[in-house]
Coordinates of C-alpha atoms in Angstrom, one line a residue:
M1 CA 19.2 5.9 16.8
P2 CA 20.4 5.6 13.1
E3 CA 23.8 6.8 14.1
T4 CA 25.0 4.7 17.0
T5 CA 29.0 5.0 16.4
A6 CA 28.4 8.8 17.2
L7 CA 26.1 8.1 20.1
G8 CA 28.5 5.6 21.5
A9 CA 31.6 8.1 21.2
A10 CA 29.6 10.7 23.0
M11 CA 28.3 8.4 25.7
A12 CA 32.1 7.1 26.4
A13 CA 33.4 10.7 26.4
G14 CA 30.6 11.9 28.6
A15 CA 31.2 9.0 31.0
A16 CA 34.9 9.4 31.3
E17 CA 36.4 9.6 34.8
G18 CA 36.7 13.3 35.7
V19 CA 34.1 14.4 32.9
S20 CA 30.9 12.6 34.3
V21 CA 28.4 14.5 32.1
W22 CA 26.7 11.4 31.2
S23 CA 25.7 8.3 33.2
L24 CA 25.7 5.0 31.8
S25 CA 23.3 3.4 34.3
P26 CA 20.4 1.9 32.7
E27 CA 17.8 4.1 34.4
D28 CA 19.6 7.3 33.1
L29 CA 19.5 5.7 29.4
S30 CA 15.8 5.9 29.2
E31 CA 16.0 9.6 27.6
V32 CA 18.1 8.1 24.7
T33 CA 15.5 8.1 21.7
S34 CA 15.4 5.3 19.6
E35 CA 13.5 4.3 16.3
K36 CA 12.8 1.0 14.6
L37 CA 14.3 0.7 11.2
E38 CA 12.1 -1.6 8.9
P39 CA 13.5 -2.8 5.5
Q40 CA 12.0 -1.2 2.5
I41 CA 12.3 -4.1 0.1
N42 CA 10.3 -7.3 0.0
P43 CA 12.0 -10.5 1.2
E44 CA 12.5 -12.0 -2.3
E45 CA 14.5 -8.9 -3.4
S46 CA 16.4 -9.3 -0.1
E47 CA 17.5 -12.7 -0.8
F48 CA 18.4 -12.2 -4.6
R49 CA 20.5 -9.1 -3.4
Y50 CA 22.2 -11.2 -0.8
A51 CA 22.8 -14.0 -3.1
R52 CA 24.5 -11.7 -5.4
W53 CA 26.5 -10.2 -2.6
K54 CA 27.8 -13.5 -1.6
K55 CA 28.4 -14.3 -5.3
A56 CA 30.6 -11.2 -5.6
V57 CA 32.4 -12.0 -2.4
Q58 CA 33.4 -15.6 -3.5
K59 CA 34.7 -14.2 -6.8
S60 CA 37.0 -11.6 -4.9
M61 CA 38.4 -14.6 -2.8
N62 CA 42.1 -15.3 -3.5
W63 CA 42.5 -12.5 -5.9
E64 CA 46.0 -11.7 -4.5
T65 CA 49.0 -13.2 -5.6
T66 CA 52.7 -13.4 -4.8
E67 CA 53.8 -14.5 -8.2
P68 CA 55.7 -11.8 -10.2
V69 CA 53.8 -9.6 -12.7
C70 CA 54.4 -11.0 -16.3
N71 CA 54.0 -9.2 -19.5
G72 CA 51.7 -11.7 -20.9
N73 CA 54.2 -14.5 -21.8
E74 CA 54.1 -17.5 -18.9
G75 CA 57.2 -16.9 -16.5
E76 CA 58.7 -14.0 -18.4
M77 CA 59.1 -10.8 -16.1
S78 CA 58.9 -7.4 -17.9
I79 CA 62.0 -5.3 -17.7
F80 CA 59.8 -2.3 -17.3
S81 CA 58.5 -3.7 -13.9
S82 CA 61.7 -2.5 -12.1
I83 CA 61.6 1.1 -13.5
P84 CA 59.6 2.8 -11.0
L85 CA 61.6 1.4 -8.0
G86 CA 64.7 2.1 -9.9
F87 CA 63.6 5.7 -10.4
S88 CA 62.8 6.1 -6.8
I89 CA 66.3 4.8 -5.6
M90 CA 68.2 6.8 -7.9
G91 CA 66.0 10.0 -7.2
S92 CA 66.5 9.4 -3.3
M93 CA 70.4 9.0 -3.9
L94 CA 70.6 12.1 -6.0
M95 CA 68.8 14.1 -3.5
L96 CA 71.0 12.9 -0.6
V97 CA 74.0 13.8 -2.7
G98 CA 72.8 17.0 -3.7
A99 CA 72.0 18.0 -0.2
K100 CA 75.4 16.9 1.3
T101 CA 76.9 19.1 -1.6
I102 CA 74.8 22.1 -0.7
I103 CA 75.9 21.4 3.2
I104 CA 79.4 21.2 2.1
L105 CA 79.4 24.3 -0.1
E106 CA 77.6 26.5 2.4
S107 CA 80.0 25.4 5.4
E108 CA 83.0 26.3 3.1
R109 CA 81.6 29.6 2.2
R110 CA 81.1 30.5 5.8
F111 CA 84.7 29.8 6.6
E112 CA 86.2 32.1 3.7

């Protein structure tokens, strides 16, 4: 069965209490067809690819950092690194003030 995730989900749903369209007892599972999948590459190629994969994993270890982003000079943060956050904060404030103003103007207009 190449797609065991879908089969497992279908079996779990079908065997749920109150549904009972699928039995999970071993004697009833004999109808599930399966096939044996064999590798299509030789063992040497497999080992080579596995070694490359392990090397890639090793290179990706500890790449994250908690240090501030620098502009190329050691220890000197760029002033531009805070611009996106500033735009986000200012934009949110402007939207709140604008919404509050519209609500006040609408309520005043209704009472005129």
